[in-house]
Short mmCIF file of N, CA, C and O in Angstrom, two decimals:
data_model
loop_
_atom_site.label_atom_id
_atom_site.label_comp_id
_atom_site.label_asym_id
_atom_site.label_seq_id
_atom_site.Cartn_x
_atom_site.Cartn_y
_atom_site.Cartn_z
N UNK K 1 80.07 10.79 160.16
CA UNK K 1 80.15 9.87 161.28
C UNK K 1 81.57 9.98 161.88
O UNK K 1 82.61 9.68 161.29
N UNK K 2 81.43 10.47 163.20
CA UNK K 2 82.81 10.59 164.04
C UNK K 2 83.87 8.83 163.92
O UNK K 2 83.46 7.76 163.45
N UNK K 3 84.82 9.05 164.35
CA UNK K 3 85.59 8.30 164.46
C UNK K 3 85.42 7.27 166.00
O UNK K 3 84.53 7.76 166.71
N UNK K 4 85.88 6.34 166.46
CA UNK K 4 85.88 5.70 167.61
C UNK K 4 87.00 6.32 168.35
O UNK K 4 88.13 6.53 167.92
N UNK K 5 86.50 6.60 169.57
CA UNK K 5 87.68 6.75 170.99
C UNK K 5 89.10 6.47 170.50
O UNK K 5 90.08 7.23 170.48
N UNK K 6 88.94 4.94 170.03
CA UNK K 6 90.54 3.85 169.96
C UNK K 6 90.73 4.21 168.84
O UNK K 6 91.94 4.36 168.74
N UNK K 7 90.07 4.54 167.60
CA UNK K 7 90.73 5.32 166.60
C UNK K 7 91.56 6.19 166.38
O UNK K 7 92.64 6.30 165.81
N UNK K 8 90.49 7.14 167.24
CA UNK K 8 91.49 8.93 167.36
C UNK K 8 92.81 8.38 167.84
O UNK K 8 93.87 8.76 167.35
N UNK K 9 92.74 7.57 168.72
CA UNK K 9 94.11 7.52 169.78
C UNK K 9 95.24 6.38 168.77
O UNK K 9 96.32 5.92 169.15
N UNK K 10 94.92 6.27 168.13
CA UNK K 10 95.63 5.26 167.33
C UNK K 10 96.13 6.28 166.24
O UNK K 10 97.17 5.97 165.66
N UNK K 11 95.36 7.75 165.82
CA UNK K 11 95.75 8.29 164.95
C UNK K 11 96.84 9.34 165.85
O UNK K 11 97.71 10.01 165.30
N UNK K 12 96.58 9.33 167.33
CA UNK K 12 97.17 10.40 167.81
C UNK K 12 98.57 9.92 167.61
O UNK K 12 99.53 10.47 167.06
N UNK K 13 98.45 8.84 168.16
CA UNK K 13 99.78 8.17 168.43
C UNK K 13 100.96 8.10 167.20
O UNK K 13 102.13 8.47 167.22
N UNK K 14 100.13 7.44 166.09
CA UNK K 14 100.75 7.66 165.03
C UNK K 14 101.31 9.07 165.00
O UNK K 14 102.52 9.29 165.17
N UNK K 15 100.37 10.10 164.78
CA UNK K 15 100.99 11.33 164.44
C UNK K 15 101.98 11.99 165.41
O UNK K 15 102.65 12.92 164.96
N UNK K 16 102.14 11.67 166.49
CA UNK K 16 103.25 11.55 167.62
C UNK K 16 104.47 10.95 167.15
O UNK K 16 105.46 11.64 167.37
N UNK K 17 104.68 9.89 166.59
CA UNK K 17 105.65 8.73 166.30
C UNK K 17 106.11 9.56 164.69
O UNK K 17 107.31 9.79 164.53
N UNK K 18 105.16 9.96 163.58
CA UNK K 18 105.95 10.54 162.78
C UNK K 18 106.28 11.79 162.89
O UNK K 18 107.30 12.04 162.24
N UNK K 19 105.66 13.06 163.68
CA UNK K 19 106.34 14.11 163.95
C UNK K 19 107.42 13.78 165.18
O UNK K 19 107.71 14.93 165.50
N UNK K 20 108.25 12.86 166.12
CA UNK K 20 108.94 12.27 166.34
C UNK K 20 110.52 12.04 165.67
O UNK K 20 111.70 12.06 166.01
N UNK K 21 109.26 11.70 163.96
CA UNK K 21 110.83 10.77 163.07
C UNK K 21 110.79 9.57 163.47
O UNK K 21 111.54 8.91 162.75
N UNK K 22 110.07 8.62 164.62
CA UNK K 22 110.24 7.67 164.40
C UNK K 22 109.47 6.01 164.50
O UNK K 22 109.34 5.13 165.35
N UNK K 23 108.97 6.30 162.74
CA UNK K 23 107.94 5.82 162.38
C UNK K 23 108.09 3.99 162.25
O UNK K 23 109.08 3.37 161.85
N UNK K 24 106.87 3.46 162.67
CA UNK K 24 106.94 2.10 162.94
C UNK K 24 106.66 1.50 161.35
O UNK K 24 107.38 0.55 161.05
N UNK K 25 105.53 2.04 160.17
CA UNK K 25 105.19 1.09 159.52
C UNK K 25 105.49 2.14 158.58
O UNK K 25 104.69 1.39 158.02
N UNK K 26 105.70 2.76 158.09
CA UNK K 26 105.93 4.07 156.59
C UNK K 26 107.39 4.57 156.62
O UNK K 26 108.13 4.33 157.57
N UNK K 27 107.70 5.16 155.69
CA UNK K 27 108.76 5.40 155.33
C UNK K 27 108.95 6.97 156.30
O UNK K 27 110.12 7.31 156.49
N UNK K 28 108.25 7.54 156.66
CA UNK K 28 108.49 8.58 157.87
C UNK K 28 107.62 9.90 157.12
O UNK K 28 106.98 10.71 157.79
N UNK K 29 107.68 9.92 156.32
CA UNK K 29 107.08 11.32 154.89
C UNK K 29 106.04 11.67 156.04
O UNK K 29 105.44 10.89 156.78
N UNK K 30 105.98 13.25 155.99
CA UNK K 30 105.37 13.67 156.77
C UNK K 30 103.42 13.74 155.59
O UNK K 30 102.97 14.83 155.24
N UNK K 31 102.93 12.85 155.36
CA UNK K 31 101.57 13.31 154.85
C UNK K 31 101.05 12.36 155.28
O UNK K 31 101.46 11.28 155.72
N UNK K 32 99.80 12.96 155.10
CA UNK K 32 98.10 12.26 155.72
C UNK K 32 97.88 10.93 155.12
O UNK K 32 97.26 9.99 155.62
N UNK K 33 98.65 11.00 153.67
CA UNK K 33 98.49 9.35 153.73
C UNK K 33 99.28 8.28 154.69
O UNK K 33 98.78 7.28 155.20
N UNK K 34 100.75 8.77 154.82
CA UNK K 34 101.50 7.76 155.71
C UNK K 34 100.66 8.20 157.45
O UNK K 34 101.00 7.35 158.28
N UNK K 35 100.02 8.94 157.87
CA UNK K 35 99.74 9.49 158.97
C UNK K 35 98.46 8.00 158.93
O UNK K 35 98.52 7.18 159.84
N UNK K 36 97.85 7.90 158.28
CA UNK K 36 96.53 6.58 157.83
C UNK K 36 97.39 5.18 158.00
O UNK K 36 96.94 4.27 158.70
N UNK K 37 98.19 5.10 157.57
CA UNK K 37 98.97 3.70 157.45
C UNK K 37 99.78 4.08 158.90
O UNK K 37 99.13 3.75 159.90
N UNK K 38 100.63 4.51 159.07
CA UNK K 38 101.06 4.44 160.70
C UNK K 38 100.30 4.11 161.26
O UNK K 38 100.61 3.16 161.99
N UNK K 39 98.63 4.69 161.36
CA UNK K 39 97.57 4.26 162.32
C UNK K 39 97.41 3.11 161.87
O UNK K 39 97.24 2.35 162.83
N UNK K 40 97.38 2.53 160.83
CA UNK K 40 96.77 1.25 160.20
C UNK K 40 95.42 1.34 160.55
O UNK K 40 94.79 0.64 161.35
N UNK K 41 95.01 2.34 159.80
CA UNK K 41 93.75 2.66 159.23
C UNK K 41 93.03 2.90 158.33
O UNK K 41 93.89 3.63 157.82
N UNK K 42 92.22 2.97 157.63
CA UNK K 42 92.29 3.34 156.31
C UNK K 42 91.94 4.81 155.98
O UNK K 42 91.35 5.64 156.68
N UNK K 43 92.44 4.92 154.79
CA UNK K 43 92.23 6.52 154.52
C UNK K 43 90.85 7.38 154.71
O UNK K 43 90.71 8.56 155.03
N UNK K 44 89.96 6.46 154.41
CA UNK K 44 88.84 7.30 154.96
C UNK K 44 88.56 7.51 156.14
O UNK K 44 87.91 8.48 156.54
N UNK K 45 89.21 6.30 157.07
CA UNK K 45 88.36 6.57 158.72
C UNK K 45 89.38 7.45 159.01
O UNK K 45 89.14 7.95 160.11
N UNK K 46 90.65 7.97 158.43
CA UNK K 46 91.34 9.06 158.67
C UNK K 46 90.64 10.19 158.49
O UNK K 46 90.31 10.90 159.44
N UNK K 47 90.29 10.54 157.01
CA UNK K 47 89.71 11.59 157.10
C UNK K 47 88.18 11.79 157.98
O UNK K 47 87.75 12.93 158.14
N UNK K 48 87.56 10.83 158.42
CA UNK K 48 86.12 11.68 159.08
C UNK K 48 86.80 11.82 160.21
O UNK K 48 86.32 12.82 160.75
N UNK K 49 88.02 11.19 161.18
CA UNK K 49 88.83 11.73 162.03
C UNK K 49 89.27 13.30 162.13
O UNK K 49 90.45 13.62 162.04
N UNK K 50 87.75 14.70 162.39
CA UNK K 50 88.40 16.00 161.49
C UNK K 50 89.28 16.71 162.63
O UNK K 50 89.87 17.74 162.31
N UNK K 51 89.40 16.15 164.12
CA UNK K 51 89.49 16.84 165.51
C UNK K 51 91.53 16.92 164.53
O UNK K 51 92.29 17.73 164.01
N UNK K 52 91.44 15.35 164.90
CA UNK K 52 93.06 14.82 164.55
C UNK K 52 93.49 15.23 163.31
O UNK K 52 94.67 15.58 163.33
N UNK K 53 92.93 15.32 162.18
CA UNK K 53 93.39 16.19 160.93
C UNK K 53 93.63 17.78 160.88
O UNK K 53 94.28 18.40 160.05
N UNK K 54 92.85 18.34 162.14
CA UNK K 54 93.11 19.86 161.82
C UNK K 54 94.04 19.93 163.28
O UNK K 54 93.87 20.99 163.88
N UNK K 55 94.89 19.08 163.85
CA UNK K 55 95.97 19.32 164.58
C UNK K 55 96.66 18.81 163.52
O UNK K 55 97.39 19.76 163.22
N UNK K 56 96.93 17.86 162.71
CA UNK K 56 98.16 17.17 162.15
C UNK K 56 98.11 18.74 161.54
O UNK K 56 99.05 19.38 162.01
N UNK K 57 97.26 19.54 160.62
CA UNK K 57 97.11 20.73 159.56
C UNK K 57 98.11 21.78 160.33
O UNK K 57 99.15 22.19 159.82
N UNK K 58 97.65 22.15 161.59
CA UNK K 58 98.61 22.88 162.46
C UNK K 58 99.69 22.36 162.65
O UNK K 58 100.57 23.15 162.30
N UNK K 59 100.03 21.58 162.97
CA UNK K 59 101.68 20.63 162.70
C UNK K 59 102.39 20.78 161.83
O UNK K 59 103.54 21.21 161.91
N UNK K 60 101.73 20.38 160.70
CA UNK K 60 102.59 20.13 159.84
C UNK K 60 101.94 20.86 158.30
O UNK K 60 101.36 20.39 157.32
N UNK K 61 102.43 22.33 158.73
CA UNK K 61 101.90 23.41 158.12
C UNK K 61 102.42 22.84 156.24
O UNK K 61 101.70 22.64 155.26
N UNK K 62 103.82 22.75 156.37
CA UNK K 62 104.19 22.37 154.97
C UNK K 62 104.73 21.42 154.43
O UNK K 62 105.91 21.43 154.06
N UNK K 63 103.99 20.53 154.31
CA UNK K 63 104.53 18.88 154.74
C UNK K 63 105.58 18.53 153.77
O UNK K 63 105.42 18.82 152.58
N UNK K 64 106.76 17.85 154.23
CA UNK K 64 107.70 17.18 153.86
C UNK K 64 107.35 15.56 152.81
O UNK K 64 107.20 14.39 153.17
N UNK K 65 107.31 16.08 151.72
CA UNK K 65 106.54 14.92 151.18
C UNK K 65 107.99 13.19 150.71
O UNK K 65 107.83 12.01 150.43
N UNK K 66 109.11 14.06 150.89
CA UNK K 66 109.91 12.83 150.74
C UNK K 66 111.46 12.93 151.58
O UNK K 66 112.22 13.81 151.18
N UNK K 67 111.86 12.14 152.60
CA UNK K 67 113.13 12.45 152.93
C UNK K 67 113.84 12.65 151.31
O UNK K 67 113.41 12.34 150.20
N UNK K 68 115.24 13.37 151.82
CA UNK K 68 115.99 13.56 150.39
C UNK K 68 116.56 12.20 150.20
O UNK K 68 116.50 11.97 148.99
N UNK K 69 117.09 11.18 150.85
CA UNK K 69 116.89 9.91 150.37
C UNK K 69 116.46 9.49 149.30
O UNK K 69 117.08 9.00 148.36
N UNK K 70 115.23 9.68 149.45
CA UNK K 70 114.24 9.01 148.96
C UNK K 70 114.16 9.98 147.31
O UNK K 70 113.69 9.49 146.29
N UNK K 71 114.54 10.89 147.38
CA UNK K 71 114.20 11.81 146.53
C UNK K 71 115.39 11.33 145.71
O UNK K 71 114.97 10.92 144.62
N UNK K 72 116.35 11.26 145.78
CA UNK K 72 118.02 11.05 145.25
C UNK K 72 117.75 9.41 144.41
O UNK K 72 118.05 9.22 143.23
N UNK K 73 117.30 8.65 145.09
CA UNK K 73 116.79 7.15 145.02
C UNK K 73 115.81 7.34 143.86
O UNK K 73 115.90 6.65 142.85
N UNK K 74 114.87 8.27 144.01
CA UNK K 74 114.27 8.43 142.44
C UNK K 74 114.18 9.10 141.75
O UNK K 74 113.22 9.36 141.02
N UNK K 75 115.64 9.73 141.88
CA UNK K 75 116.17 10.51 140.60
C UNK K 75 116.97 9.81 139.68
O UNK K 75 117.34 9.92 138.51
N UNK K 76 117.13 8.86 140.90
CA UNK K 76 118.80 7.59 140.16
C UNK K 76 117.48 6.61 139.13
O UNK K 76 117.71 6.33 137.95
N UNK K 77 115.85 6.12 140.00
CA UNK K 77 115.41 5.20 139.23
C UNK K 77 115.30 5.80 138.25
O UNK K 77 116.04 5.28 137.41
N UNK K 78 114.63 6.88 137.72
CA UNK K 78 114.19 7.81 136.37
C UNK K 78 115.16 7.54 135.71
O UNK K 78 114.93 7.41 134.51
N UNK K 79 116.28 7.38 136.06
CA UNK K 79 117.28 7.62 134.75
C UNK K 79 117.70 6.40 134.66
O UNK K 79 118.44 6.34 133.68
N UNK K 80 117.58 5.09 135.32
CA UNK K 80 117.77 3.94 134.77
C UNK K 80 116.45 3.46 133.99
O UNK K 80 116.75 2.70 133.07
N UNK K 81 115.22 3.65 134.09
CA UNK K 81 114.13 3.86 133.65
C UNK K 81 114.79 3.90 132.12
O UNK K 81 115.03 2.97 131.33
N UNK K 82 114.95 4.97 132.04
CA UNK K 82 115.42 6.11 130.57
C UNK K 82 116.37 5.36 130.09
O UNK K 82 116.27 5.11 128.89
N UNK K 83 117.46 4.82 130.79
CA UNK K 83 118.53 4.35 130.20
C UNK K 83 117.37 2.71 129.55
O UNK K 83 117.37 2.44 128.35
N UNK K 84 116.70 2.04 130.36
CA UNK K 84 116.63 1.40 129.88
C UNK K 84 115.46 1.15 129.00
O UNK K 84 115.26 0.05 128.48
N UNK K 85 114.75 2.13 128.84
CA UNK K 85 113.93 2.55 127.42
C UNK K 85 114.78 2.45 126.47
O UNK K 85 114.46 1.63 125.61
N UNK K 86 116.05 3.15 126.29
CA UNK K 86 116.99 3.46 125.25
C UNK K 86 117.35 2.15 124.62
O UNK K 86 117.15 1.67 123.50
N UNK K 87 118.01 1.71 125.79
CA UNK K 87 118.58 0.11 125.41
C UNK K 87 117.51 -1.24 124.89
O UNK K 87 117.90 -2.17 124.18
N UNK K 88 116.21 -1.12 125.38
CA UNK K 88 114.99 -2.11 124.57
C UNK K 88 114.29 -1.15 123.36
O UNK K 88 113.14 -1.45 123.02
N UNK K 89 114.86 -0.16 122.79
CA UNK K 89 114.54 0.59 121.68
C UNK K 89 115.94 -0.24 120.90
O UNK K 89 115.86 -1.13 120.06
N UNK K 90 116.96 0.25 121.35
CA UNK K 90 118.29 -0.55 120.31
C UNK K 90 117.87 -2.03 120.08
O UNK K 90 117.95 -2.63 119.01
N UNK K 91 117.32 -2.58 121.43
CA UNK K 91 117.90 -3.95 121.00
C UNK K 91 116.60 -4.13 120.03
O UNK K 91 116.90 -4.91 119.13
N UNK K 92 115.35 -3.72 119.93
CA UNK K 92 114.32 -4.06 118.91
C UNK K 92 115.08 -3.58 117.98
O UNK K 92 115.50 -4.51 117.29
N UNK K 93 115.49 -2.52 117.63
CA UNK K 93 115.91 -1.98 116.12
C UNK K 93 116.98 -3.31 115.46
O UNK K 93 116.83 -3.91 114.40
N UNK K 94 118.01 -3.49 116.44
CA UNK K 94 118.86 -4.26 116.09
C UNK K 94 118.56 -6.05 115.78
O UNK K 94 119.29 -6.81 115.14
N UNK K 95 116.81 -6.51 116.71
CA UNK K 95 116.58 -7.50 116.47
C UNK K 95 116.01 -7.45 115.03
O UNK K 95 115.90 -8.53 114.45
N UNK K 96 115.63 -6.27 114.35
CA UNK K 96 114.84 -6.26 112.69
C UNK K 96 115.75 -6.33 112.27
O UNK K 96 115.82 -7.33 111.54
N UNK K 97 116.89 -5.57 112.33
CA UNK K 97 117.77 -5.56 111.31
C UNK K 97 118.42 -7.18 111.13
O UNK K 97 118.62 -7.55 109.97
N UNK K 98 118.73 -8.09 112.19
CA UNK K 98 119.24 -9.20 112.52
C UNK K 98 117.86 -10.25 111.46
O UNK K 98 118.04 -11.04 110.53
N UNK K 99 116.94 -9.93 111.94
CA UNK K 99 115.74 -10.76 111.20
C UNK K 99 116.16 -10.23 109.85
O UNK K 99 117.09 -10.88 109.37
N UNK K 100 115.80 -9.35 109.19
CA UNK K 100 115.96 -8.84 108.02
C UNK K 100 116.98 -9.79 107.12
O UNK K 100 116.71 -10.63 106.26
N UNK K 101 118.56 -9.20 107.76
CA UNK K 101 119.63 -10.28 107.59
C UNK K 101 119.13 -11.74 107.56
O UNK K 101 119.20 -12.31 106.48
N UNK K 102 118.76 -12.23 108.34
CA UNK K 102 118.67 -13.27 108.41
C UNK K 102 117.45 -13.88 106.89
O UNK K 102 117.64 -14.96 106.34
N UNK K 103 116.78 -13.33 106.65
CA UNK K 103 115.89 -13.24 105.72
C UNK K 103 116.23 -13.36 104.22
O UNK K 103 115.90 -14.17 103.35
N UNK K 104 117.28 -11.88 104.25
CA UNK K 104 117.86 -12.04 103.22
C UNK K 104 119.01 -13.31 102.89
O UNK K 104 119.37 -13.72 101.79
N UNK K 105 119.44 -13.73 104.17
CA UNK K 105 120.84 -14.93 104.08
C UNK K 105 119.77 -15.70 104.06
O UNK K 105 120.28 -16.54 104.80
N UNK K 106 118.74 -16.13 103.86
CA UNK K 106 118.10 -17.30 103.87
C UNK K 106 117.79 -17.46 101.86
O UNK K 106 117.96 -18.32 100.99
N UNK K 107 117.32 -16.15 101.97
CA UNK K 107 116.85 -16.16 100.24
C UNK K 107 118.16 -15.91 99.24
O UNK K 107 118.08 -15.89 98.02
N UNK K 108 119.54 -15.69 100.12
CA UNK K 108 120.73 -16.21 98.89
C UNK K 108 120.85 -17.24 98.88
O UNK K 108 121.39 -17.79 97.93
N UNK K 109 120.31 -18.03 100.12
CA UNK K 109 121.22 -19.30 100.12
C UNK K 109 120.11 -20.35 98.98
O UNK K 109 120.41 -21.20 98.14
N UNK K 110 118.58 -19.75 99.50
CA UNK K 110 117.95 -20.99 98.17
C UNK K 110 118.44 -20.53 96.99
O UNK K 110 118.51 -21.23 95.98
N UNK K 111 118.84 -19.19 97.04
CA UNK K 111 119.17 -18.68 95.24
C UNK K 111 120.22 -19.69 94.81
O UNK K 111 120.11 -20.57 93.96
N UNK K 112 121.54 -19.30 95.75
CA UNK K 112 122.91 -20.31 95.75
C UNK K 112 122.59 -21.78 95.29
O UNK K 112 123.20 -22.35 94.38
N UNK K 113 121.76 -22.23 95.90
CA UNK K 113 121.61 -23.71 95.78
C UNK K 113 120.46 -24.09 94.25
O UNK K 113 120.27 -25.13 93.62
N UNK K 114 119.96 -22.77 94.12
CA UNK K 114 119.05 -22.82 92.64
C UNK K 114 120.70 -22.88 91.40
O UNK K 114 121.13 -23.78 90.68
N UNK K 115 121.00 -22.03 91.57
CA UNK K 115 121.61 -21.67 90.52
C UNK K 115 122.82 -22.74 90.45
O UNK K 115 123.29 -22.98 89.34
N UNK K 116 123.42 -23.50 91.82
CA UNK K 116 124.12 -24.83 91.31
C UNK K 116 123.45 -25.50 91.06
O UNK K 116 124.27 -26.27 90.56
N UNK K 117 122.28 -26.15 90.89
CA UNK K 117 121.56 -27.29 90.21
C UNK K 117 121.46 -27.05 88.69
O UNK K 117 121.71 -27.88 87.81
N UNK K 118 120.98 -25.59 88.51
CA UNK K 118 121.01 -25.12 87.69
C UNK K 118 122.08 -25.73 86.42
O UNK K 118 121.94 -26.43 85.42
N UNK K 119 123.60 -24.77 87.35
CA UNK K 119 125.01 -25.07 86.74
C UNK K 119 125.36 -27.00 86.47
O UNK K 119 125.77 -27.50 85.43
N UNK K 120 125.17 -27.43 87.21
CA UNK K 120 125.14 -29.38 87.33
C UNK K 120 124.12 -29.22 86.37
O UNK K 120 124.71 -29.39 85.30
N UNK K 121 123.04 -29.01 86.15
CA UNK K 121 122.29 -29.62 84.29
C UNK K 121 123.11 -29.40 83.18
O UNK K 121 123.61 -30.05 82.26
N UNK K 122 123.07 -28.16 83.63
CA UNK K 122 123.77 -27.43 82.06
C UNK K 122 125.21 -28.22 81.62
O UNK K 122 125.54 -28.43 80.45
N UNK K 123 126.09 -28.66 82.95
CA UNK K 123 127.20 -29.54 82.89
C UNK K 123 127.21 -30.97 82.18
O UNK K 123 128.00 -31.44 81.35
N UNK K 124 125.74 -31.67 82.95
CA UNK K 124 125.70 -32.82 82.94
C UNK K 124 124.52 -32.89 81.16
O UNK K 124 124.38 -34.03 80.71
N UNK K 125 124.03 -32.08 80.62
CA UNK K 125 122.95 -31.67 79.37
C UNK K 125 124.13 -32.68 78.31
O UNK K 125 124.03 -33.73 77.67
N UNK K 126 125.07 -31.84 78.55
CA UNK K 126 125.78 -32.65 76.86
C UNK K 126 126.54 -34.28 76.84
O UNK K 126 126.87 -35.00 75.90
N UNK K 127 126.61 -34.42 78.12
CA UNK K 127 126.91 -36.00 78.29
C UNK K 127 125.44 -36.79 77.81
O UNK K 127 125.36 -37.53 76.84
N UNK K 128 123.99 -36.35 79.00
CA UNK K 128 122.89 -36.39 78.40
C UNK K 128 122.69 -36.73 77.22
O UNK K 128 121.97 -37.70 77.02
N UNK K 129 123.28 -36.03 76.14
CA UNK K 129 122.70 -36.19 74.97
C UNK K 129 123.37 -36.97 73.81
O UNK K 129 122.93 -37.52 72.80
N UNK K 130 124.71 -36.79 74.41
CA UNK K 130 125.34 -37.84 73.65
C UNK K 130 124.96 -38.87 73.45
O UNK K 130 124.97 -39.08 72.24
N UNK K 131 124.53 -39.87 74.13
CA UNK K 131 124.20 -41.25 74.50
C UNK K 131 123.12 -41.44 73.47
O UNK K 131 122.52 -42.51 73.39
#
């Protein structure tokens, strides 16, 4: 099923405005998906649009899929990404070890407090028995 009159012309236009450079609703990337959203259309009524897809094809023989911007911008996210995989790997390792600690300072301290009650009988045993 062909496209409507006001379609095509909505896709023409678009594809005018990003081979241009200067795009109203997308980041400018020369592909058929931003070519759909410039039109504010959806991707399918783009593609049965085949008149306007096999001029954009002649256009834009090898499409530019990201200004270098954009490319630099997510080379920087990847590696804060990474950095911060690294850093919620430390801080789990370091929260076991902290629990752990904490685990073990919990089971000296009932030991600590066993073994002075302990020491106070054994102190207080021979007064005890005197009597």
């Amino acid at each position: 099923m062909p496209v409507s009159a006001a379609t095509e012309a909505k896709l023409r236009a678009a594809m005018a405005r990003l081979l241009a450079g200067q795009p109203q609703h997308t980041s400018g990337a020369l592909t058929k998906t931003n070519l759909a959203r410039e039109a504010q259309v959806s991707h399918a009524t783009m593609h049965r649009a085949q008149n306007v897809l096999a001029e954009w094809d002649a256009q834009v023989a090898c499409p530019v899929l990201r200004p270098p911007g954009e490319t630099a911008r997510d080379e920087t996210i990847a590696v804060l990404r990474r950095q911060l995989r690294e850093a919620k790997a430390t801080v789990t390792e370091l929260q076991s070890k902290l629990d752990a600690l904490a685990a073990v300072t919990a089971n000296l301290y009932y030991e600590n407090l066993a073994l002075k009650k302990r020491d106070n009988n054994r102190r207080l045993a021979p007064f005890s028995s005197a009597k």
